[in-house]
Short mmCIF file of C-alpha atoms in Angstrom, two decimals:
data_model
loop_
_atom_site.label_atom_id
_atom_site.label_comp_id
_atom_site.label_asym_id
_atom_site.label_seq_id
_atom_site.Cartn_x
_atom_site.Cartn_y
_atom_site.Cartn_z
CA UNK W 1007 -14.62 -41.08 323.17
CA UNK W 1008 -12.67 -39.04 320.55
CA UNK W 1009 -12.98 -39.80 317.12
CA UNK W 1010 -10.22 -40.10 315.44
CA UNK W 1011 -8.93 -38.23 312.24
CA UNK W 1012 -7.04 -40.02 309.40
CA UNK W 1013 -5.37 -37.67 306.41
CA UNK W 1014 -4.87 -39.93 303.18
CA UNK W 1015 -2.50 -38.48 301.09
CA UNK W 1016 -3.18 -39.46 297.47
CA UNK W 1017 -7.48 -40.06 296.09
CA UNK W 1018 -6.16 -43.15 293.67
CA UNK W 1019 -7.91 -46.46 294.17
CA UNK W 1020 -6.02 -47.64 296.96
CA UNK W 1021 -6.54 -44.03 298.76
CA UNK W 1022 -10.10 -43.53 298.30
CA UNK W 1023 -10.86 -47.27 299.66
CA UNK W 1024 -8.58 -46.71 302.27
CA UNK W 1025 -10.54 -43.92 303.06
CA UNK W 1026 -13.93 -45.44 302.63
CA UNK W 1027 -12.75 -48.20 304.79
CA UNK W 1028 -11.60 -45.84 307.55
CA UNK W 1029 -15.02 -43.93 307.40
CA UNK W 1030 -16.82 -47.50 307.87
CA UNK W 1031 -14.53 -47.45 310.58
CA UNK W 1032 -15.94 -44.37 312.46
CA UNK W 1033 -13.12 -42.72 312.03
CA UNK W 1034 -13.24 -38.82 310.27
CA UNK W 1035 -11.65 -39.02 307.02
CA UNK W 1036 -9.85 -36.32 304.98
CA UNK W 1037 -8.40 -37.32 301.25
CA UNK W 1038 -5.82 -34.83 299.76
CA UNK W 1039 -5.30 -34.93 296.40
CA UNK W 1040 -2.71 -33.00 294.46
CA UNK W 1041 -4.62 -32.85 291.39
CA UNK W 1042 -7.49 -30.26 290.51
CA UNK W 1043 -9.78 -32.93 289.68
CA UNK W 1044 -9.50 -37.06 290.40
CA UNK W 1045 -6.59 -38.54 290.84
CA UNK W 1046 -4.27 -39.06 287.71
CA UNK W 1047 -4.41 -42.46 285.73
CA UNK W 1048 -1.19 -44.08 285.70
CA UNK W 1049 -1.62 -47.69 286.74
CA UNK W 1050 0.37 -49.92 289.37
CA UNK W 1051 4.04 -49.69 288.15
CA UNK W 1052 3.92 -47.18 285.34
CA UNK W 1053 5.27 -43.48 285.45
CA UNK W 1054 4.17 -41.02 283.14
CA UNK W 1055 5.70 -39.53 280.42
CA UNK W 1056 3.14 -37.03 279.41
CA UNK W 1057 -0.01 -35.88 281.08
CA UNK W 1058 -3.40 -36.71 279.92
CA UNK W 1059 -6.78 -36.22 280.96
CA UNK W 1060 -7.94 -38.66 283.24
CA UNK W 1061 -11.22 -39.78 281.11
CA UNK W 1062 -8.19 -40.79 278.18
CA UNK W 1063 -8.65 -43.89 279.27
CA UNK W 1064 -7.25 -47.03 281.21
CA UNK W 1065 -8.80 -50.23 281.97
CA UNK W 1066 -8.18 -51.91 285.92
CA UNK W 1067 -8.11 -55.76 286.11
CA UNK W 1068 -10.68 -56.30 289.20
CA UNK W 1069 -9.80 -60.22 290.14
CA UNK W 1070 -11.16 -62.30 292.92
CA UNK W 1071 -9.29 -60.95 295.69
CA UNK W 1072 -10.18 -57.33 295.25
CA UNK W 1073 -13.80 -57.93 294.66
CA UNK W 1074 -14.10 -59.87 298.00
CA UNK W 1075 -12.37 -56.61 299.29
CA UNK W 1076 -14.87 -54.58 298.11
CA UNK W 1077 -17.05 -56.70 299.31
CA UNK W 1078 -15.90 -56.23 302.82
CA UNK W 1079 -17.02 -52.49 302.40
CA UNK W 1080 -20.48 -53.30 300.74
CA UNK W 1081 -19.20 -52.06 297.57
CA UNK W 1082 -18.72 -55.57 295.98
CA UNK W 1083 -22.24 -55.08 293.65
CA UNK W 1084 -22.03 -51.36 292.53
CA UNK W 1085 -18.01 -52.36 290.95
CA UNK W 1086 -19.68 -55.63 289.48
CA UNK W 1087 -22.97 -53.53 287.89
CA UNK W 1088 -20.26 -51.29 286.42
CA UNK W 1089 -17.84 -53.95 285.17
CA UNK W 1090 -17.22 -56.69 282.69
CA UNK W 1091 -16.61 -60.11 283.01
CA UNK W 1092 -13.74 -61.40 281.40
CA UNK W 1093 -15.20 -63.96 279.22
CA UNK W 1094 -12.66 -66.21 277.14
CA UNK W 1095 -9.22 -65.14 276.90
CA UNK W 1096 -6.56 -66.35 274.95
CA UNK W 1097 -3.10 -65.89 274.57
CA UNK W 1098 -1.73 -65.59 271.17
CA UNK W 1099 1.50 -64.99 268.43
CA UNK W 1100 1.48 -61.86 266.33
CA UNK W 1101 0.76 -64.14 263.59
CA UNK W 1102 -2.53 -64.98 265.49
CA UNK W 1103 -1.92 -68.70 266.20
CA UNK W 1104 -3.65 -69.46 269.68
CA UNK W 1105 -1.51 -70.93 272.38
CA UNK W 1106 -4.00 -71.07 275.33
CA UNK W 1107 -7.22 -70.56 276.50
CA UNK W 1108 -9.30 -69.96 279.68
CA UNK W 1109 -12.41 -68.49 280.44
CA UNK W 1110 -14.55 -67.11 283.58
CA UNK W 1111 -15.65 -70.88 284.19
CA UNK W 1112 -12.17 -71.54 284.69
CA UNK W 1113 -11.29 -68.81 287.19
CA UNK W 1114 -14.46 -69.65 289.44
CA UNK W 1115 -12.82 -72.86 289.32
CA UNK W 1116 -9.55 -72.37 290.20
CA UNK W 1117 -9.44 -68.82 292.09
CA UNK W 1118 -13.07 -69.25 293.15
CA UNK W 1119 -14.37 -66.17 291.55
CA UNK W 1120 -14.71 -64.56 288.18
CA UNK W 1121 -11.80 -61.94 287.00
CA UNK W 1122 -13.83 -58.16 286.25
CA UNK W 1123 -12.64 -55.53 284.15
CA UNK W 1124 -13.76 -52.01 284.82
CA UNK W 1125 -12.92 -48.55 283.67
CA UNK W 1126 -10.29 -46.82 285.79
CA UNK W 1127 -12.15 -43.80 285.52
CA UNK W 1128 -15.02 -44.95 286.14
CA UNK W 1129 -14.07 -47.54 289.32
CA UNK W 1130 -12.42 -43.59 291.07
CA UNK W 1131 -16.02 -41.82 290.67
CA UNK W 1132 -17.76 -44.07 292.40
CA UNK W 1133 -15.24 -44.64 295.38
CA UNK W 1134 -14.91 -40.76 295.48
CA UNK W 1135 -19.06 -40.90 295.51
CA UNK W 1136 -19.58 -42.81 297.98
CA UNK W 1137 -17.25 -40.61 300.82
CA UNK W 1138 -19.20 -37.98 303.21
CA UNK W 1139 -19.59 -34.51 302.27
CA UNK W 1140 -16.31 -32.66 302.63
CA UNK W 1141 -14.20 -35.45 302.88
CA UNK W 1142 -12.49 -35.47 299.59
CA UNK W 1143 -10.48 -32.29 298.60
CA UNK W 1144 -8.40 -31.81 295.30
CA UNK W 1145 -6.12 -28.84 294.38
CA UNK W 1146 -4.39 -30.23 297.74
CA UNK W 1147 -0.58 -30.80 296.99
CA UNK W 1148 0.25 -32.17 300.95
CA UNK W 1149 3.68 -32.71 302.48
CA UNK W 1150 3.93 -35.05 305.23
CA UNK W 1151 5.91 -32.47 308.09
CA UNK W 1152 6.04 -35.19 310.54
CA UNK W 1153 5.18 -38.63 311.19
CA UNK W 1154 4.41 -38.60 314.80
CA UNK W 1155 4.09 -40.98 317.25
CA UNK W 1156 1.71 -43.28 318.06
CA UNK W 1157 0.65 -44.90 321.58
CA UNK W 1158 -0.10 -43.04 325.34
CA UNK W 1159 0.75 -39.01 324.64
CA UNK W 1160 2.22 -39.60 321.75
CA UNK W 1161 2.50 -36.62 319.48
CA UNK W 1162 0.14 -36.48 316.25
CA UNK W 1163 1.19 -36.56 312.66
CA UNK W 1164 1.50 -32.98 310.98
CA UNK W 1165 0.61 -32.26 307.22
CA UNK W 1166 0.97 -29.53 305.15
CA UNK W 1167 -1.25 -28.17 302.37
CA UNK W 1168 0.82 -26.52 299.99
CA UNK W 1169 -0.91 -22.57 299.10
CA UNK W 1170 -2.88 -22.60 296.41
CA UNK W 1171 -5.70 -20.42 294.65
CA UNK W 1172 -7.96 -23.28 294.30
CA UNK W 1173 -8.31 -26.09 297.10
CA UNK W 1174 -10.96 -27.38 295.38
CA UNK W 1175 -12.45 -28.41 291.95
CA UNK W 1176 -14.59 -30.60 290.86
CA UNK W 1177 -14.35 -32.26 287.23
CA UNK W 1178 -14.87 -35.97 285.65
CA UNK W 1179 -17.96 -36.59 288.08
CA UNK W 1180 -15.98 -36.42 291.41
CA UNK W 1181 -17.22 -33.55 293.39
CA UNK W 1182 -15.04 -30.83 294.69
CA UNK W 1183 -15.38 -30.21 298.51
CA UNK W 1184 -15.40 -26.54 300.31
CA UNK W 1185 -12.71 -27.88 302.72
CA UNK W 1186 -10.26 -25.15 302.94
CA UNK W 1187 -12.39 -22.47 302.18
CA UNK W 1188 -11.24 -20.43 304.79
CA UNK W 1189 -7.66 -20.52 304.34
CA UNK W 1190 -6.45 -17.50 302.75
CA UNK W 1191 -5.14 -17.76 299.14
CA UNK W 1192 -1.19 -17.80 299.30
CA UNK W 1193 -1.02 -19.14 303.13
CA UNK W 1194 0.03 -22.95 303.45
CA UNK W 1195 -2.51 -24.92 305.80
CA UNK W 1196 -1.35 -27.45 308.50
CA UNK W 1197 -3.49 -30.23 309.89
CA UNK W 1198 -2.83 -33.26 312.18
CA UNK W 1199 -3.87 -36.72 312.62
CA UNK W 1200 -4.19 -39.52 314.35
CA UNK W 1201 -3.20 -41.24 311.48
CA UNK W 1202 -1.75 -40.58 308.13
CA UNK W 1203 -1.85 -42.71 305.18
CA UNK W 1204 0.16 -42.31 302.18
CA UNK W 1205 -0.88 -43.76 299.16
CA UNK W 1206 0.29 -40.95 297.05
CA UNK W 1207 1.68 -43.13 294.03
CA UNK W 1208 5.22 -45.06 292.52
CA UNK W 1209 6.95 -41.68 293.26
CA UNK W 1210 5.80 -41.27 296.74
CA UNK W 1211 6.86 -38.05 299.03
CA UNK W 1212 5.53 -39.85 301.79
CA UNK W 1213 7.77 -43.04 301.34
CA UNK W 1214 10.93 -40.81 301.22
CA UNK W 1215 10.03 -38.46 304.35
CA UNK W 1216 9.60 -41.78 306.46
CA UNK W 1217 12.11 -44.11 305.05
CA UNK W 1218 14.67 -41.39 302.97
CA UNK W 1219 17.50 -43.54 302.41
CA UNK W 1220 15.53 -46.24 301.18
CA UNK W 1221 15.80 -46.42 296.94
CA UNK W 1222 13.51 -45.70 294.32
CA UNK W 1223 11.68 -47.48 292.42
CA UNK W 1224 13.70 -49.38 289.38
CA UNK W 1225 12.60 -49.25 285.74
CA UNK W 1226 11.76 -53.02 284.72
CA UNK W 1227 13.02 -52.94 281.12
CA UNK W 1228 10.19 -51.90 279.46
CA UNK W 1229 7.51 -49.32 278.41
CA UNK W 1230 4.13 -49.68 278.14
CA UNK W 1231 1.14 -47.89 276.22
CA UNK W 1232 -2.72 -47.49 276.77
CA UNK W 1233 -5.77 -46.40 275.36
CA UNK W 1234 -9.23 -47.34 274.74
CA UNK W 1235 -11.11 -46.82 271.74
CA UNK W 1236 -14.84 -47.27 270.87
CA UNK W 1237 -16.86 -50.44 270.45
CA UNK W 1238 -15.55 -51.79 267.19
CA UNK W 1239 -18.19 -52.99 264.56
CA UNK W 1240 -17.03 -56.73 264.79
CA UNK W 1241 -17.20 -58.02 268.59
CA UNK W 1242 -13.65 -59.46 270.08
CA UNK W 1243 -12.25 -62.11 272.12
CA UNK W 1244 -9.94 -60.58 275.01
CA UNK W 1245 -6.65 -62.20 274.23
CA UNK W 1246 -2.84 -61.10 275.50
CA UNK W 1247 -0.48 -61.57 272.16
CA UNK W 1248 3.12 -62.27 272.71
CA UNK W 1249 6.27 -61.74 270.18
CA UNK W 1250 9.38 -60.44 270.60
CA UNK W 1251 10.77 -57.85 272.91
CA UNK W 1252 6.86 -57.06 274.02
CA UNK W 1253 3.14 -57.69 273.78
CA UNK W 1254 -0.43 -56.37 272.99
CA UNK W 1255 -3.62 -57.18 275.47
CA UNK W 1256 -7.13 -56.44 274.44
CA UNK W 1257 -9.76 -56.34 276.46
CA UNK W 1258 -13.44 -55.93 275.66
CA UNK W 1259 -15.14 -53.15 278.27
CA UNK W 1260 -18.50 -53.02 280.00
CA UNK W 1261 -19.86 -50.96 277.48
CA UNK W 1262 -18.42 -52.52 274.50
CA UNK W 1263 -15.59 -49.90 273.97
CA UNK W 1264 -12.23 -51.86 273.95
CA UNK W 1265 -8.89 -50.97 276.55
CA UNK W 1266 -5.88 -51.72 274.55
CA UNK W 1267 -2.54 -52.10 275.78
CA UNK W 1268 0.85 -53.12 274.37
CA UNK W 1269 4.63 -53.54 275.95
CA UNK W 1270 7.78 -52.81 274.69
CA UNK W 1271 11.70 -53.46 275.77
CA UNK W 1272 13.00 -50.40 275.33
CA UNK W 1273 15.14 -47.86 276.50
CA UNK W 1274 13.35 -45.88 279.36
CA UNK W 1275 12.41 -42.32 278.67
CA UNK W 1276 11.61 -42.35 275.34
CA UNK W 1277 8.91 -40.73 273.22
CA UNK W 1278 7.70 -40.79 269.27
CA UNK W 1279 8.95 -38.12 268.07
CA UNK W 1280 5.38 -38.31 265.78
CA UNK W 1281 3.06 -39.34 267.79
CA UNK W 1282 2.35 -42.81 269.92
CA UNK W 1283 -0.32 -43.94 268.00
CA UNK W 1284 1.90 -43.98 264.72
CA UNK W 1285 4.80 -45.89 267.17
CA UNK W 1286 2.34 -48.53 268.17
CA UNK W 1287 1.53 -48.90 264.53
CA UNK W 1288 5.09 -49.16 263.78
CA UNK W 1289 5.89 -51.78 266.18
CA UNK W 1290 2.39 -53.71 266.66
CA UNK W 1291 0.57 -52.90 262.79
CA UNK W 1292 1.60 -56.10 260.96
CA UNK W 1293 0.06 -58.37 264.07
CA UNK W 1294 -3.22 -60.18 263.78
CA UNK W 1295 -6.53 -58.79 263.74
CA UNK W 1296 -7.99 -56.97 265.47
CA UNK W 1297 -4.78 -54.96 266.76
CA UNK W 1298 -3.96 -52.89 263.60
CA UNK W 1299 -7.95 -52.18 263.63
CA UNK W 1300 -7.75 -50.96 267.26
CA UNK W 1301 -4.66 -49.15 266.62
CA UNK W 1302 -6.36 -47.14 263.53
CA UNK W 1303 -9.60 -46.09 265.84
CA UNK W 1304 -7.33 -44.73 268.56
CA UNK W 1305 -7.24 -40.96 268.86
CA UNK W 1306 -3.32 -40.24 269.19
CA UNK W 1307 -3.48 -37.85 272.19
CA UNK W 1308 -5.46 -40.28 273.64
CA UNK W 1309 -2.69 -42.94 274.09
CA UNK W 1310 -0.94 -43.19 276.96
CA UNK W 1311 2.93 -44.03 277.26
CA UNK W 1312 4.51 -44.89 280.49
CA UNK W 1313 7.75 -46.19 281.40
CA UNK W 1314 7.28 -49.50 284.06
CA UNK W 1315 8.94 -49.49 287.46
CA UNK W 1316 8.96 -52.15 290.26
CA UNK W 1317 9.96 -51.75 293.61
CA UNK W 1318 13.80 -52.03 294.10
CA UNK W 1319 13.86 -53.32 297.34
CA UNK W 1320 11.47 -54.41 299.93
CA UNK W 1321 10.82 -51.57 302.28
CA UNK W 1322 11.98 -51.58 306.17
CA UNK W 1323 8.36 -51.30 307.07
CA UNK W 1324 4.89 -50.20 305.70
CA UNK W 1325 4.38 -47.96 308.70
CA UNK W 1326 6.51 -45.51 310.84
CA UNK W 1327 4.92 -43.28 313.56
CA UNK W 1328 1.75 -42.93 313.15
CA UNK W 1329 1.92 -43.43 308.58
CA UNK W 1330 0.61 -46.57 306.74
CA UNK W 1331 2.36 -46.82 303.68
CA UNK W 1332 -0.21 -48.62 300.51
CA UNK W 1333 -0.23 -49.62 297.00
CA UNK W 1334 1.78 -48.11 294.71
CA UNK W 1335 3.79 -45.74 297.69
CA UNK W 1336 5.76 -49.04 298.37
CA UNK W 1337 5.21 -51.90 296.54
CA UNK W 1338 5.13 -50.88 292.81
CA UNK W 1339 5.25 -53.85 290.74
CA UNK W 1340 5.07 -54.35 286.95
CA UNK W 1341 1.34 -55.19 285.69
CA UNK W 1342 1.78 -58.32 284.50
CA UNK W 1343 -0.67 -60.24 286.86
CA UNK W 1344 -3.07 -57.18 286.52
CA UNK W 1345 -2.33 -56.95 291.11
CA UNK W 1346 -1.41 -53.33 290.69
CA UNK W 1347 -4.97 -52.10 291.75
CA UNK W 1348 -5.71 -54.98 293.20
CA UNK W 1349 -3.04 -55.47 296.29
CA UNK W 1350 -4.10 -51.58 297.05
CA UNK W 1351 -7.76 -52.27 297.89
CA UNK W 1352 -6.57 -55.17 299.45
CA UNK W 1353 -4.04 -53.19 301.87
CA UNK W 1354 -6.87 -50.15 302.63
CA UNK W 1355 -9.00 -53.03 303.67
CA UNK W 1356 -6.70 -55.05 306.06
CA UNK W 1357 -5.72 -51.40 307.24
CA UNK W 1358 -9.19 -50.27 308.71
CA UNK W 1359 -9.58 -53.92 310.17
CA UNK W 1360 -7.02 -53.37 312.10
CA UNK W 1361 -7.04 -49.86 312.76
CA UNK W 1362 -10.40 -50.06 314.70
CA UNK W 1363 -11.43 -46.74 316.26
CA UNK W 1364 -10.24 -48.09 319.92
CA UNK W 1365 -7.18 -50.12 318.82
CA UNK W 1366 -3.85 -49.74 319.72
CA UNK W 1367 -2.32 -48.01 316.81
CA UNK W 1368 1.28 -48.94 317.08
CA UNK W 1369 0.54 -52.28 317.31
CA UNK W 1370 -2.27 -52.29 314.42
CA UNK W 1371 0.20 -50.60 312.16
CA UNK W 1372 3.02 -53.09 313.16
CA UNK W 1373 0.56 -56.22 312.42
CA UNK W 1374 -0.29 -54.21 309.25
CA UNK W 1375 3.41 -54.67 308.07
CA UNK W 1376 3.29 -58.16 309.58
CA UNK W 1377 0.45 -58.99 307.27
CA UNK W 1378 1.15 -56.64 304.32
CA UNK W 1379 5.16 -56.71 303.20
CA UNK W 1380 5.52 -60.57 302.66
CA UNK W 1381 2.55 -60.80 300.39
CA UNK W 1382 3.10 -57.93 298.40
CA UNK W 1383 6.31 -58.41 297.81
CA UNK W 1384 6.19 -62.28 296.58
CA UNK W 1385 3.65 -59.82 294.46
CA UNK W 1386 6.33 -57.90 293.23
CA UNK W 1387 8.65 -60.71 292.59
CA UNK W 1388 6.03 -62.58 290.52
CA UNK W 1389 4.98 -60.19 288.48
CA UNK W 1390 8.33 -59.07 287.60
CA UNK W 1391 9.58 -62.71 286.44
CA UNK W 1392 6.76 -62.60 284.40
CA UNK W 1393 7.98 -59.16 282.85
CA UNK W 1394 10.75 -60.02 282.46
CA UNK W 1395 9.44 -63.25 280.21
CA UNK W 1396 7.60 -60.25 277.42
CA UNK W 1397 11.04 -58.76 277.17
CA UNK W 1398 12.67 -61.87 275.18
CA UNK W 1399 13.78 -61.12 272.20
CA UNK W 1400 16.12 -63.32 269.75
CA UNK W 1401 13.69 -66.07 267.09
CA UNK W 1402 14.92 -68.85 269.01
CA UNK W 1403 13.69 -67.81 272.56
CA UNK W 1404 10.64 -66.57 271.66
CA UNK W 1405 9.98 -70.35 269.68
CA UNK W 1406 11.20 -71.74 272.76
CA UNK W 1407 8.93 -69.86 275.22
CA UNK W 1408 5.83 -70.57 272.43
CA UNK W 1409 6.65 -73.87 272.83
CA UNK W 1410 6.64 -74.64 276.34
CA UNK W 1411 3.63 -72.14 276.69
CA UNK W 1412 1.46 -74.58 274.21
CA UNK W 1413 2.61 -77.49 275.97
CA UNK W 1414 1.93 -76.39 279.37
CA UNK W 1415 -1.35 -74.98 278.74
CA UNK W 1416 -2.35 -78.76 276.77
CA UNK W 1417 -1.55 -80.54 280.06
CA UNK W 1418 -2.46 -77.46 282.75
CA UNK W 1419 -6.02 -75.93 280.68
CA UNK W 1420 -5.62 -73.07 283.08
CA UNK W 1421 -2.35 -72.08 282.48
CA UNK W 1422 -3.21 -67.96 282.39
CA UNK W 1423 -4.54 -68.48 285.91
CA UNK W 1424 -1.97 -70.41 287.57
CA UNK W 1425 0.41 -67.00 288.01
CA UNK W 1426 -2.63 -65.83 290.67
CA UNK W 1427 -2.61 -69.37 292.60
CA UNK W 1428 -1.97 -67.91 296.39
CA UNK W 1429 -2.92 -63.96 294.88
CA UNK W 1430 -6.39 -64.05 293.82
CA UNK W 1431 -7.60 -66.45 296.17
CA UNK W 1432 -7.05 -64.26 298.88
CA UNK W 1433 -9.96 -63.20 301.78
CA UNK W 1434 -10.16 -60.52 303.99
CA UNK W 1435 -11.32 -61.27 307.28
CA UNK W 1436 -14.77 -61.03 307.75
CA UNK W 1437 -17.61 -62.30 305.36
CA UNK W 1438 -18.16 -61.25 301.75
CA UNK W 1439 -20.87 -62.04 299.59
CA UNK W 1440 -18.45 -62.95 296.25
CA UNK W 1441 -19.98 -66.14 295.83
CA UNK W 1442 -23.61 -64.77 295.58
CA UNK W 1443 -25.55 -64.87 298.44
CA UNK W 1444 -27.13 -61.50 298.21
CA UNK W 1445 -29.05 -62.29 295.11
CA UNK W 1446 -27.10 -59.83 292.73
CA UNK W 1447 -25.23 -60.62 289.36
CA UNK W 1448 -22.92 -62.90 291.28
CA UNK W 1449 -25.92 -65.09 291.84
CA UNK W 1450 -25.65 -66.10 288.55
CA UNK W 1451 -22.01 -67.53 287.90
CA UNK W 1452 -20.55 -70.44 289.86
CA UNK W 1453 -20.16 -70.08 293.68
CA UNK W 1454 -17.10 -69.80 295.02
CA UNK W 1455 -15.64 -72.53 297.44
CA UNK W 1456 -15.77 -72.33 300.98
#
């Protein structure tokens, strides 16, 4: 029989395990992406205001459901070796009075499995590592020409690779392929598929050449900024601070350095006209320790500021022809549950179980949708109403909101984790080795229930 060929468009997280998950598959695998070297950092829901290198840093929330993922693909131990677990966490006032707490403990308990925080960097190198040879090529701008059609004699999908002087380079770790190579410089390329996925990001091509009437993604009301910064001398608790009009996270790393973010509602667009750091000093210095600290150590052309969209609408489908539609390409949501990253593994997964190599397609991609669109999008919706809770801004709310937030979390302990009942207890089909069975780190914590 045939193999067949799937193009991913886009070598983020959700596009490189789609791909991985396709190769497991048996089906041949090509990932196109844009960039000359990995795939750009901005996280679920955030656009970009200024580019940065990728290595400038970003954290990824890894929680229950994505590990188990992973685990699907036999890649469940290498992301835990190279992660953290998220210890205690609190949530906090700028003044640094404590309104909740959970832990690890907590999350086995409730989610059954322990929320992970890796490097995004990091978590793309070794997904990109683990392809075949030749598989991955950047310096690959691609234009879906037409989604085909699936089923008996149907025609194929057609890409096109955009000309460029260099198909392929390698930097940050993830190798460069010699795919290309014999395409003259200047001369656009065209390939076909048996399938095409598009996973090319919030402002996906591929979303608006298969569905072009449907709208863009909305800004949610606020910005938000990044950066990590090195191990500081004095070791800290990850905690999520809330005060008015926005909020700062901190999150300890594997290797001790810290990922930093803060929130603010503001008008989208916007930029210091210094520089961020000396904006998130303006708006965040006068909070509790450690942020000022972590603020100080930041190198300013290391921050990143992004405005935050969420999807406007749910999409008519995730497929049409013979396109699969994942992650951030159409269901951007805000990252307040940290599902960003998360509900993109988890699509690329359910994709290549359905997808098998002798499947119907049509009817794989339709029960892809089936499956897919309803859960994201409660997804969405979530995470949004909990966005839209950081914006507050007037003294009353805000001691309102503090209020019921202490009070809940004395009668429910686990109040952070309730928001990821029904999200982070998810399973792919199939077994997974989460609650450690395969005598690895995992061994160690808490199994998971059954």
């Amino acid at each position: 029989m045939r193999q067949r060929t799937a193009i991913v468009i886009g070598g983020g997280i959700g596009g490189l395990t789609a791909a991985l998950a396709l190769d497991r598959r048996g089906w041949s695998v090509t990932v196109l992406e844009r960039t000359a070297g990995p795939a750009p950092v901005p996280a679920s829901g955030l656009r970009a205001q200024t580019a940065r290198p990728a290595r400038s840093g970003a954290g990824i929330g890894l929680a229950p459901n994505a590990q188990r993922a992973l685990d699907a693909l036999g890649l469940g131990d290498a992301v835990r070796a190279m992660a953290a677990w998220q210890g205690a966490g609190e949530l906090r006032l700028p003044g640094g009075r404590r309104l909740a707490r959970t832990d690890n403990a907590a999350a086995v308990r409730r989610l059954g499995g322990p929320v992970m925080v890796a490097h995004r960097a990091e978590l793309l190198a070794l997904l990109a590592g683990r392809l075949p040879d030749g598989a991955l090529r950047t310096g690959a701008a691609a234009e879906l020409v037409d989604p085909g059609e699936p089923g008996p004699g149907g025609r194929p999908a057609r890409v096109r690779i955009a000309a460029a002087t260099d198909r392929a380079t390698a930097t940050d770790g993830v190798p460069a392929t010699e795919e290309g190579a014999g395409v003259p410089a200047g001369a656009d390329e065209e390939l076909t598929a048996d399938l095409v996925v598009g996973a090319d990001g919030i402002h996906s091509a591929v979303r608006r050449a298969v569905f072009p009437g449907h709208p863009e993604p909305r800004y949610a009301g606020f910005t938000a900024w990044r950066f990590v910064v090195p191990a500081p001398d004095r070791p800290c608790t990850a905690h999520e601070t809330w005060g008015p009009g926005g909020l700062w996270g901190t999150v300890p790393l594997p290797d001790g350095r810290i990922y930093a973010y803060a929130t603010a509602a503001v008008p989208p667009g916007g930029r210091a006209a210094d520089d961020e750091r000396a904006e998130l000093l303006r708006r965040f210095g006068t909070w509790h320790r450690p942020v000022p600290d972590l603020i100080a150590a930041a190198d300013p052309a290391a921050v990143l500021r992004n405005d935050v969209r969420t999807a406007a609408a749910p999409p008519p489908a995730f497929h049409r022809g013979r396109v699969a539609l994942l992650g951030d390409a159409v269901h951007p949501m805000t990252p307040n549950l940290g599902q960003g990253g998360c509900q993109a593994i988890e699509d690329a997964v359910v994709l290549a179980q359905l997808a098998a190599p002798d499947a119907d397609l049509a009817a794989a991609l339709a029960e892809f949708t089936r499956q897919r669109l309803p859960r994201t999008m409660d997804v969405v919706r979530r995470a949004e109403r909990i966005g839209r809770l950081t914006t507050w801004r007037s003294r009353l709310a805000c001691a309102l909101r503090a209020v019921l937030m202490a009070a809940t979390a004395r009668l429910t302990p686990d109040l952070a984790l309730r928001a990821l009942d029904g999200i982070a207890d998810w399973r792919p089909e199939g077994p997974t080795y989460a609650a450690g069975t395969r005598g690895t780190r995992t061994a160690a914590q808490p199994k998971e229930h059954e």
